[in-house]
CSV table of C-alpha atoms in Angstrom, one decimal:
chain,number,residue,atom,x,y,z
A,157,MET,CA,380.1,86.9,-35.6
A,158,LEU,CA,381.1,87.1,-31.9
A,159,PRO,CA,381.9,83.3,-31.5
A,160,LEU,CA,384.2,83.5,-34.6
A,161,ILE,CA,386.0,86.6,-33.2
A,162,ILE,CA,386.3,84.9,-29.8
A,163,VAL,CA,387.8,81.7,-31.3
A,164,ALA,CA,390.2,83.7,-33.6
A,165,GLN,CA,391.3,85.9,-30.7
A,166,PHE,CA,392.1,82.8,-28.6
A,167,LEU,CA,394.1,81.2,-31.4
A,168,GLY,CA,396.0,84.4,-32.3
A,169,THR,CA,396.9,85.3,-28.7
A,170,SER,CA,398.3,81.8,-28.1
A,171,LEU,CA,401.5,83.4,-29.5
A,172,TRP,CA,401.9,85.8,-26.6
A,173,PHE,CA,403.4,83.6,-23.9
A,174,VAL,CA,404.7,80.7,-25.9
A,175,GLY,CA,408.3,82.0,-25.2
A,176,ASN,CA,407.6,81.9,-21.4
A,177,ALA,CA,406.2,78.4,-21.7
A,178,VAL,CA,409.4,77.0,-23.2
A,179,VAL,CA,411.9,79.3,-21.6
A,180,ASP,CA,413.4,76.6,-19.2
A,181,GLU,CA,414.3,74.4,-22.2
A,182,VAL,CA,415.4,77.1,-24.6
A,183,ALA,CA,417.5,78.9,-21.9
A,184,THR,CA,419.9,76.0,-21.7
A,185,GLN,CA,421.3,77.2,-25.0
A,186,TRP,CA,422.1,80.6,-23.5
A,187,PRO,CA,424.2,79.9,-20.4
A,188,GLU,CA,425.6,83.4,-20.4
A,189,VAL,CA,422.1,85.0,-20.2
A,190,SER,CA,420.5,85.8,-16.8
A,191,GLY,CA,416.9,86.9,-16.4
A,192,ALA,CA,415.7,85.2,-19.6
A,193,VAL,CA,412.0,85.2,-18.5
A,194,GLY,CA,412.0,89.0,-18.1
A,195,TRP,CA,413.8,89.6,-21.4
A,196,LEU,CA,411.5,87.3,-23.4
A,197,THR,CA,408.4,88.8,-21.9
A,198,SER,CA,409.6,92.3,-22.3
A,199,SER,CA,410.6,91.7,-25.9
A,200,VAL,CA,407.0,90.8,-26.8
A,201,GLN,CA,405.6,93.7,-24.9
A,202,LEU,CA,408.1,96.1,-26.5
A,203,GLY,CA,407.2,94.8,-29.9
A,204,PHE,CA,403.5,95.2,-29.2
A,205,ILE,CA,404.1,98.8,-28.2
A,206,VAL,CA,406.0,99.5,-31.4
A,207,GLY,CA,403.3,97.8,-33.4
A,208,THR,CA,400.5,99.6,-31.7
A,209,LEU,CA,402.2,102.9,-32.3
A,210,VAL,CA,402.5,102.1,-36.0
A,211,TYR,CA,398.9,100.9,-36.2
A,212,ALA,CA,397.7,104.0,-34.3
A,213,VAL,CA,399.8,106.6,-36.2
A,214,PHE,CA,398.7,105.3,-39.5
A,215,ALA,CA,395.1,104.5,-38.2
A,216,LEU,CA,395.3,101.1,-39.9
A,217,ALA,CA,392.2,99.7,-38.1
A,218,ASP,CA,390.1,102.8,-38.9
A,219,ARG,CA,391.3,103.4,-42.5
A,220,PHE,CA,391.1,99.8,-43.7
A,221,ALA,CA,388.7,96.9,-43.2
A,222,ALA,CA,389.4,95.5,-39.7
A,223,HIS,CA,389.0,91.9,-40.7
A,224,ARG,CA,391.7,92.3,-43.4
A,225,VAL,CA,394.1,93.9,-40.9
A,226,PHE,CA,393.4,91.1,-38.5
A,227,PHE,CA,394.2,88.5,-41.1
A,228,ALA,CA,397.4,90.1,-42.3
A,229,SER,CA,398.6,90.6,-38.8
A,230,SER,CA,397.9,86.9,-37.9
A,231,VAL,CA,399.9,85.7,-40.8
A,232,LEU,CA,402.8,87.9,-40.0
A,233,ALA,CA,402.8,87.2,-36.3
A,234,ALA,CA,402.7,83.4,-37.0
A,235,ALA,CA,405.6,83.7,-39.3
A,236,ALA,CA,407.6,85.8,-36.9
A,237,ASN,CA,407.0,83.3,-34.1
A,238,ALA,CA,408.0,80.4,-36.2
A,239,ALA,CA,411.2,82.2,-37.4
A,240,THR,CA,412.6,81.9,-33.9
A,241,LEU,CA,413.4,78.3,-34.8
A,242,ILE,CA,415.8,79.3,-37.5
A,243,ALA,CA,418.6,80.0,-35.0
A,244,PRO,CA,417.3,79.3,-31.5
A,245,GLU,CA,420.8,79.0,-30.1
A,246,SER,CA,421.2,82.7,-30.7
A,247,PHE,CA,419.6,84.7,-27.8
A,248,ALA,CA,419.5,87.9,-29.9
A,249,TRP,CA,417.8,86.1,-32.8
A,250,PHE,CA,415.2,84.5,-30.5
A,251,VAL,CA,414.4,87.8,-28.8
A,252,ALA,CA,414.2,89.5,-32.2
A,253,GLY,CA,411.6,86.9,-33.3
A,254,ARG,CA,409.6,87.4,-30.2
A,255,PHE,CA,409.8,91.2,-30.7
A,256,ALA,CA,408.5,90.9,-34.2
A,257,THR,CA,405.7,88.6,-32.9
A,258,GLY,CA,404.7,91.4,-30.5
A,259,VAL,CA,404.6,93.9,-33.3
A,260,PHE,CA,402.0,92.0,-35.3
A,261,LEU,CA,400.0,91.0,-32.2
A,262,ALA,CA,399.0,94.7,-32.3
A,263,GLY,CA,396.8,93.9,-35.2
A,264,ILE,CA,395.1,91.0,-33.4
A,265,TYR,CA,394.2,92.1,-29.9
A,266,PRO,CA,393.0,95.8,-30.4
A,267,VAL,CA,391.7,95.1,-33.9
A,268,GLY,CA,389.6,92.2,-32.5
A,269,MET,CA,388.0,94.6,-30.1
A,270,LYS,CA,387.4,97.0,-32.9
A,271,LEU,CA,385.6,94.3,-34.8
A,272,ALA,CA,383.4,93.5,-31.8
A,273,ALA,CA,382.6,97.2,-31.3
A,274,SER,CA,381.5,97.4,-34.9
A,275,TRP,CA,378.8,94.8,-34.2
A,276,PHE,CA,377.6,95.9,-30.7
A,277,ARG,CA,376.3,99.1,-29.2
A,278,GLN,CA,374.2,97.6,-26.4
A,279,GLY,CA,376.0,94.8,-24.4
A,280,LEU,CA,379.4,95.8,-25.6
A,281,GLY,CA,380.9,95.2,-22.1
A,282,ASN,CA,379.6,91.6,-22.2
A,283,ALA,CA,381.0,91.1,-25.8
A,284,ILE,CA,384.4,92.5,-25.0
A,285,GLY,CA,384.4,90.5,-21.7
A,286,LEU,CA,384.1,87.3,-23.7
A,287,LEU,CA,386.7,88.5,-26.2
A,288,VAL,CA,389.3,89.3,-23.5
A,289,GLY,CA,388.4,86.0,-21.9
A,290,ALA,CA,389.5,84.4,-25.2
A,291,LEU,CA,392.8,86.4,-25.0
A,292,VAL,CA,393.3,85.1,-21.4
A,293,LEU,CA,392.8,81.5,-22.6
A,294,GLY,CA,395.1,82.1,-25.5
A,295,THR,CA,397.8,83.5,-23.2
A,296,ALA,CA,397.5,80.5,-20.9
A,297,PHE,CA,397.3,77.9,-23.6
A,298,PRO,CA,401.1,77.4,-24.2
A,299,HIS,CA,401.4,76.4,-20.5
A,300,LEU,CA,398.7,73.7,-21.2
A,301,LEU,CA,400.7,72.5,-24.2
A,302,ARG,CA,403.7,72.0,-22.0
A,303,THR,CA,401.8,69.6,-19.8
A,304,THR,CA,401.7,67.2,-22.8
A,305,ALA,CA,405.5,66.9,-22.6
A,306,LEU,CA,405.8,68.1,-26.2
A,307,PRO,CA,409.3,69.2,-27.0
A,308,TRP,CA,409.6,73.0,-27.1
A,309,ARG,CA,409.9,73.2,-30.9
A,310,PRO,CA,406.5,71.6,-31.7
A,311,VAL,CA,405.0,73.9,-29.0
A,312,ILE,CA,406.3,77.0,-30.9
A,313,ILE,CA,405.1,75.6,-34.3
A,314,SER,CA,401.7,74.7,-32.8
A,315,ALA,CA,401.1,78.3,-31.7
A,316,SER,CA,402.0,79.6,-35.1
A,317,VAL,CA,399.6,77.2,-36.8
A,318,LEU,CA,396.8,78.2,-34.4
A,319,ALA,CA,397.3,81.9,-35.1
A,320,LEU,CA,397.2,81.3,-38.8
A,321,ILE,CA,393.9,79.4,-38.5
A,322,GLY,CA,392.4,82.3,-36.4
A,323,GLY,CA,393.4,84.8,-39.1
A,324,ILE,CA,391.8,82.8,-41.8
A,325,ALA,CA,388.6,82.4,-39.8
A,326,VAL,CA,388.2,86.2,-39.4
A,327,ARG,CA,389.1,86.9,-43.0
A,328,LEU,CA,386.5,84.5,-44.3
A,329,GLY,CA,383.8,84.8,-41.7
A,330,VAL,CA,383.8,88.1,-39.9
A,331,PRO,CA,383.1,91.3,-42.0
A,332,GLU,CA,382.9,94.6,-40.2
A,333,GLY,CA,379.6,95.3,-38.5
A,334,PRO,CA,377.0,98.1,-39.1
A,335,PHE,CA,378.4,100.4,-36.4
A,336,VAL,CA,381.8,100.9,-38.0
A,337,LYS,CA,382.8,104.4,-39.1
A,338,ARG,CA,385.7,104.7,-41.5
A,339,GLN,CA,388.4,107.4,-41.0
A,340,ARG,CA,389.2,109.3,-44.2
A,341,GLY,CA,392.8,110.1,-45.0
A,342,PHE,CA,395.9,110.1,-42.9
A,343,ASP,CA,395.8,112.4,-39.9
A,344,PRO,CA,398.4,111.4,-37.2
A,345,ARG,CA,397.9,114.5,-35.1
A,346,GLY,CA,394.2,113.9,-35.0
A,347,SER,CA,394.8,110.6,-33.2
A,348,LEU,CA,395.6,112.4,-30.0
A,349,SER,CA,392.2,114.1,-30.0
A,350,VAL,CA,390.8,110.9,-28.3
A,351,PHE,CA,392.3,112.2,-25.0
A,352,ARG,CA,390.0,115.3,-25.0
A,353,ASP,CA,387.2,113.4,-23.3
A,354,PRO,CA,387.7,113.3,-19.5
A,355,SER,CA,385.9,110.0,-19.2
A,356,PHE,CA,388.2,108.4,-21.8
A,357,VAL,CA,391.2,109.8,-19.8
A,358,ARG,CA,389.9,108.3,-16.5
A,359,ALA,CA,389.2,105.0,-18.2
A,360,SER,CA,392.7,105.0,-19.7
A,361,LEU,CA,394.3,105.8,-16.3
A,362,GLY,CA,392.4,103.0,-14.7
A,363,TYR,CA,393.6,100.7,-17.4
A,364,PHE,CA,397.2,101.8,-17.0
A,365,GLY,CA,397.1,100.9,-13.2
A,366,HIS,CA,395.6,97.5,-14.1
A,367,MET,CA,398.4,96.9,-16.6
A,368,TRP,CA,401.2,97.6,-14.1
A,369,GLU,CA,399.9,94.5,-12.3
A,370,LEU,CA,398.6,92.2,-15.0
A,371,TYR,CA,401.4,91.0,-17.2
A,372,ALA,CA,404.0,91.1,-14.4
A,373,LEU,CA,401.8,88.7,-12.5
A,374,TRP,CA,401.3,86.4,-15.5
A,375,ALA,CA,405.0,86.4,-16.3
A,376,PHE,CA,406.0,85.5,-12.8
A,377,MET,CA,403.2,83.0,-12.2
A,378,PRO,CA,405.6,80.0,-12.4
A,379,TRP,CA,407.9,81.8,-9.9
A,380,ALA,CA,405.0,82.3,-7.5
A,381,LEU,CA,404.0,78.7,-7.8
A,382,ALA,CA,407.6,77.6,-7.1
A,383,VAL,CA,407.6,79.8,-4.0
A,384,ALA,CA,404.1,78.6,-2.8
A,385,TRP,CA,404.7,75.0,-3.6
A,386,PRO,CA,408.4,74.0,-3.5
A,387,GLY,CA,409.2,70.8,-5.3
A,388,LEU,CA,406.3,71.0,-7.7
A,389,ALA,CA,407.2,69.0,-10.9
A,390,ALA,CA,407.6,71.0,-14.1
A,391,GLU,CA,404.5,69.5,-15.8
A,392,ASP,CA,402.4,70.2,-12.7
A,393,GLN,CA,403.7,73.7,-12.5
A,394,SER,CA,402.7,74.3,-16.1
A,395,LEU,CA,399.3,72.9,-15.5
A,396,TRP,CA,398.7,75.1,-12.4
A,397,ALA,CA,400.0,78.1,-14.3
A,398,PHE,CA,397.5,77.4,-17.0
A,399,ILE,CA,394.7,77.0,-14.5
A,400,VAL,CA,395.5,80.2,-12.6
A,401,ILE,CA,395.9,82.3,-15.7
A,402,ALA,CA,393.0,80.8,-17.6
A,403,GLY,CA,390.8,81.5,-14.5
A,404,GLY,CA,390.9,85.1,-15.7
A,405,ALA,CA,388.5,84.1,-18.5
A,406,LEU,CA,385.9,83.4,-15.8
A,407,GLY,CA,386.4,86.9,-14.4
A,408,CYS,CA,386.0,88.4,-17.8
A,409,GLY,CA,382.8,86.4,-18.6
A,410,ILE,CA,381.1,86.9,-15.3
A,411,GLY,CA,382.1,90.6,-15.2
A,412,GLY,CA,380.7,91.1,-18.7
A,413,ARG,CA,377.3,89.7,-17.7
A,414,ILE,CA,377.2,91.8,-14.6
A,415,SER,CA,378.1,94.9,-16.6
A,416,LEU,CA,374.8,94.6,-18.5
A,417,ARG,CA,373.1,95.6,-15.3
A,418,THR,CA,375.6,97.8,-13.5
A,419,GLY,CA,377.7,99.3,-16.3
A,420,SER,CA,381.4,98.7,-16.9
A,421,ALA,CA,383.0,101.1,-14.3
A,422,ARG,CA,381.7,99.4,-11.2
A,423,VAL,CA,382.7,96.0,-12.5
A,424,ALA,CA,386.2,97.2,-13.3
A,425,MET,CA,386.6,98.9,-9.9
A,426,VAL,CA,385.4,96.0,-7.8
A,427,GLN,CA,387.7,93.5,-9.6
A,428,LEU,CA,390.6,96.0,-9.5
A,429,ALA,CA,390.1,96.3,-5.7
A,430,ILE,CA,390.1,92.6,-5.2
A,431,SER,CA,393.3,92.0,-7.2
A,432,GLY,CA,394.9,94.9,-5.3
A,433,ALA,CA,393.9,93.2,-2.0
A,434,CYS,CA,395.6,90.0,-3.3
A,435,CYS,CA,398.8,92.0,-3.9
A,436,ILE,CA,398.7,93.2,-0.3
A,437,ALA,CA,398.1,89.7,1.1
A,438,SER,CA,400.6,88.0,-1.2
A,439,PRO,CA,403.7,88.2,1.1
A,440,TRP,CA,401.9,86.4,4.0
A,441,LEU,CA,400.0,83.8,2.0
A,442,LEU,CA,403.0,82.9,-0.2
A,443,ASP,CA,405.0,82.4,2.9
A,444,VAL,CA,402.4,80.1,4.3
A,445,GLY,CA,402.2,78.2,1.0
A,446,GLY,CA,400.0,75.2,0.3
A,447,VAL,CA,396.2,75.6,0.0
A,448,PRO,CA,396.0,79.3,1.3
A,449,ALA,CA,398.6,80.3,-1.3
A,450,MET,CA,396.9,78.5,-4.1
A,451,ALA,CA,393.5,80.0,-3.1
A,452,LEU,CA,395.1,83.4,-3.3
A,453,LEU,CA,396.6,82.8,-6.7
A,454,LEU,CA,393.3,81.5,-8.1
A,455,VAL,CA,391.3,84.5,-6.8
A,456,TRP,CA,394.0,86.8,-8.1
A,457,GLY,CA,394.1,85.1,-11.5
A,458,ILE,CA,390.3,85.5,-11.9
A,459,THR,CA,390.2,89.2,-10.9
A,460,VAL,CA,393.5,90.5,-12.2
A,461,VAL,CA,392.2,90.5,-15.8
A,462,GLY,CA,388.5,90.5,-15.2
A,463,ASP,CA,388.5,94.3,-15.2
A,464,SER,CA,390.4,94.6,-18.5
A,465,PRO,CA,387.4,94.2,-20.9
A,466,GLN,CA,385.4,96.8,-18.9
A,467,PHE,CA,388.2,99.4,-19.3
A,468,SER,CA,388.2,98.7,-23.0
A,469,THR,CA,384.5,99.0,-23.1
A,470,LEU,CA,384.7,102.4,-21.4
A,471,GLY,CA,387.4,103.4,-23.9
A,472,ALA,CA,385.3,102.4,-26.9
A,473,ARG,CA,382.2,104.2,-25.6
A,474,THR,CA,383.9,107.5,-24.8
A,475,ALA,CA,386.2,107.7,-27.9
A,476,PRO,CA,385.1,109.5,-31.1
A,477,PRO,CA,383.1,107.0,-33.2
A,478,GLU,CA,385.4,107.4,-36.2
A,479,ARG,CA,388.5,106.8,-34.0
A,480,VAL,CA,387.5,103.8,-31.9
A,481,GLY,CA,390.2,101.6,-33.3
A,482,THR,CA,392.9,104.2,-32.9
A,483,ALA,CA,391.7,105.1,-29.4
A,484,LEU,CA,391.9,101.5,-28.2
A,485,THR,CA,395.3,101.1,-29.9
A,486,LEU,CA,396.7,104.1,-28.2
A,487,MET,CA,395.3,103.0,-24.9
A,488,THR,CA,396.9,99.6,-25.1
A,489,THR,CA,400.2,101.1,-26.4
A,490,ILE,CA,400.7,103.1,-23.2
A,491,GLY,CA,399.4,100.3,-21.1
A,492,PHE,CA,401.8,97.8,-22.5
A,493,GLY,CA,404.7,100.3,-22.1
A,494,ILE,CA,403.9,100.3,-18.4
A,495,THR,CA,404.1,96.5,-18.2
A,496,ILE,CA,407.8,96.6,-19.2
A,497,GLY,CA,408.6,98.7,-16.1
A,498,SER,CA,406.8,96.3,-13.7
A,499,ILE,CA,408.2,93.1,-15.4
A,500,GLN,CA,411.8,94.4,-15.4
A,501,LEU,CA,411.4,95.6,-11.8
A,502,LEU,CA,410.3,92.1,-10.7
A,503,SER,CA,413.2,90.6,-12.8
A,504,ALA,CA,415.7,92.7,-10.9
A,505,LEU,CA,414.3,91.8,-7.5
A,506,ALA,CA,413.5,88.1,-8.0
A,507,GLU,CA,415.6,85.4,-6.5
A,508,PRO,CA,415.2,81.6,-6.7
A,509,GLY,CA,412.9,80.5,-3.9
A,510,GLY,CA,411.9,84.0,-2.8
A,511,PRO,CA,411.5,86.7,-1.6
A,512,THR,CA,407.9,86.1,-0.8
A,513,TRP,CA,407.3,89.9,-0.6
A,514,LEU,CA,408.2,90.4,-4.3
A,515,LEU,CA,404.7,90.7,-5.8
A,516,ILE,CA,403.7,93.5,-3.3
A,517,VAL,CA,405.5,95.9,-5.6
A,518,LEU,CA,402.5,95.6,-7.9
A,519,VAL,CA,400.2,97.3,-5.4
A,520,PRO,CA,400.6,100.9,-6.7
A,521,GLY,CA,398.9,100.0,-10.0
A,522,PRO,CA,395.5,99.0,-8.6
A,523,LEU,CA,395.6,101.9,-6.1
A,524,ALA,CA,396.3,104.5,-8.8
A,525,GLY,CA,393.7,102.9,-11.0
A,526,LEU,CA,391.0,103.0,-8.3
A,527,TRP,CA,391.8,106.7,-7.6
A,528,ALA,CA,391.5,107.6,-11.3
A,529,MET,CA,388.2,105.7,-11.8
A,530,ALA,CA,386.4,107.0,-8.7
A,531,PRO,CA,384.3,109.7,-10.5
A,532,LEU,CA,383.0,107.1,-13.0
A,533,TRP,CA,381.4,105.0,-10.2
A,534,ARG,CA,378.4,107.3,-10.4
A,535,ARG,CA,378.9,108.8,-13.8
A,536,ASP,CA,379.4,105.7,-15.9
A,537,PRO,CA,378.6,106.3,-19.6
A,538,THR,CA,378.1,102.6,-20.1
A,539,ARG,CA,375.6,102.2,-17.4
A,540,PRO,CA,372.0,101.3,-18.6
A,541,ALA,CA,369.5,104.1,-18.3
A,542,ALA,CA,367.4,103.9,-15.1
A,543,PRO,CA,363.7,103.3,-15.7
A,544,PRO,CA,361.4,106.3,-15.1
A,545,GLY,CA,360.9,107.0,-11.4
A,546,ALA,CA,363.9,105.1,-10.3
A,547,THR,CA,366.5,106.6,-8.0
A,548,GLU,CA,370.2,106.3,-7.9
A,549,GLY,CA,371.4,103.5,-5.7
């Protein structure tokens, strides 16, 4: 089941950054609009927040079969993305289409994790690591499509077709697993009960700090590449943006394997600390440019998302079993709300060609996340039980 979920997650999440991949071409139709990258990214994020609130309040992933919710959401997200082509000359229409795409992505990303959690108890951190790695590749994929010199309209259509294929794959090939528990009835107030567990709260706070950094860095990766490597051709910039963002799949996969031995909390905290160090170093290395700047961006791309599946694993393991889908949805709802703040802040501060210190404003996220997660370093609920006679390292 896991390979099918991974492929479907990759195909579905290719919708996420397709607007960013084509923004330079589409923005020529909106000469009166400034900060188009920030608006297009934030519209998807805001749509995702609204969608996750709806999915969480109505507990859709816990009251109905998750594979059917995934399929319906994939169809609707693909349609919303394609609908941007009806009137692309209208900035309001294009943004509305991206917003609607974000709404239905709420039934792809968290619900895919719910499906994985229904099949795994042991090794869940590794499974979700591979799943989030698929999301990373899907997020980066539109940048790879742009390197083929395809016009922007076929790029948008291609992403919709891929998402539709992913939804069909899950609907036909991935039923819910043996560890699923169905919530009975509609209980919106009960959804907030997931925050009663202190470990779930700490995992959520760590995730929120990570989210302050993640999507802002992804959204401004082309900007960072332009600063570090002036004169880089558009196709080469798209290729490097794909490489740096897709490198996060490596962090997710390796982190997932390590979590089988150490638990999820330590993996998440180490990667969060490395990405925070990249934040701090970014003004100097972007100013130097060249190989040092590209090395920084590659390490940052690997670690900035490598902690994400481990936060989700901690959330899934500390939430009430009958509310795992709702817990993960609420967790991501708040996290994506935080991304709008960091994206809009960078949009307000960004200038063509600089300033090189821009990305350091992301530092508070990793620092706050590490502070919140500190008690879980030794009290990790996902850590394998020590053999008899072993001592705590």
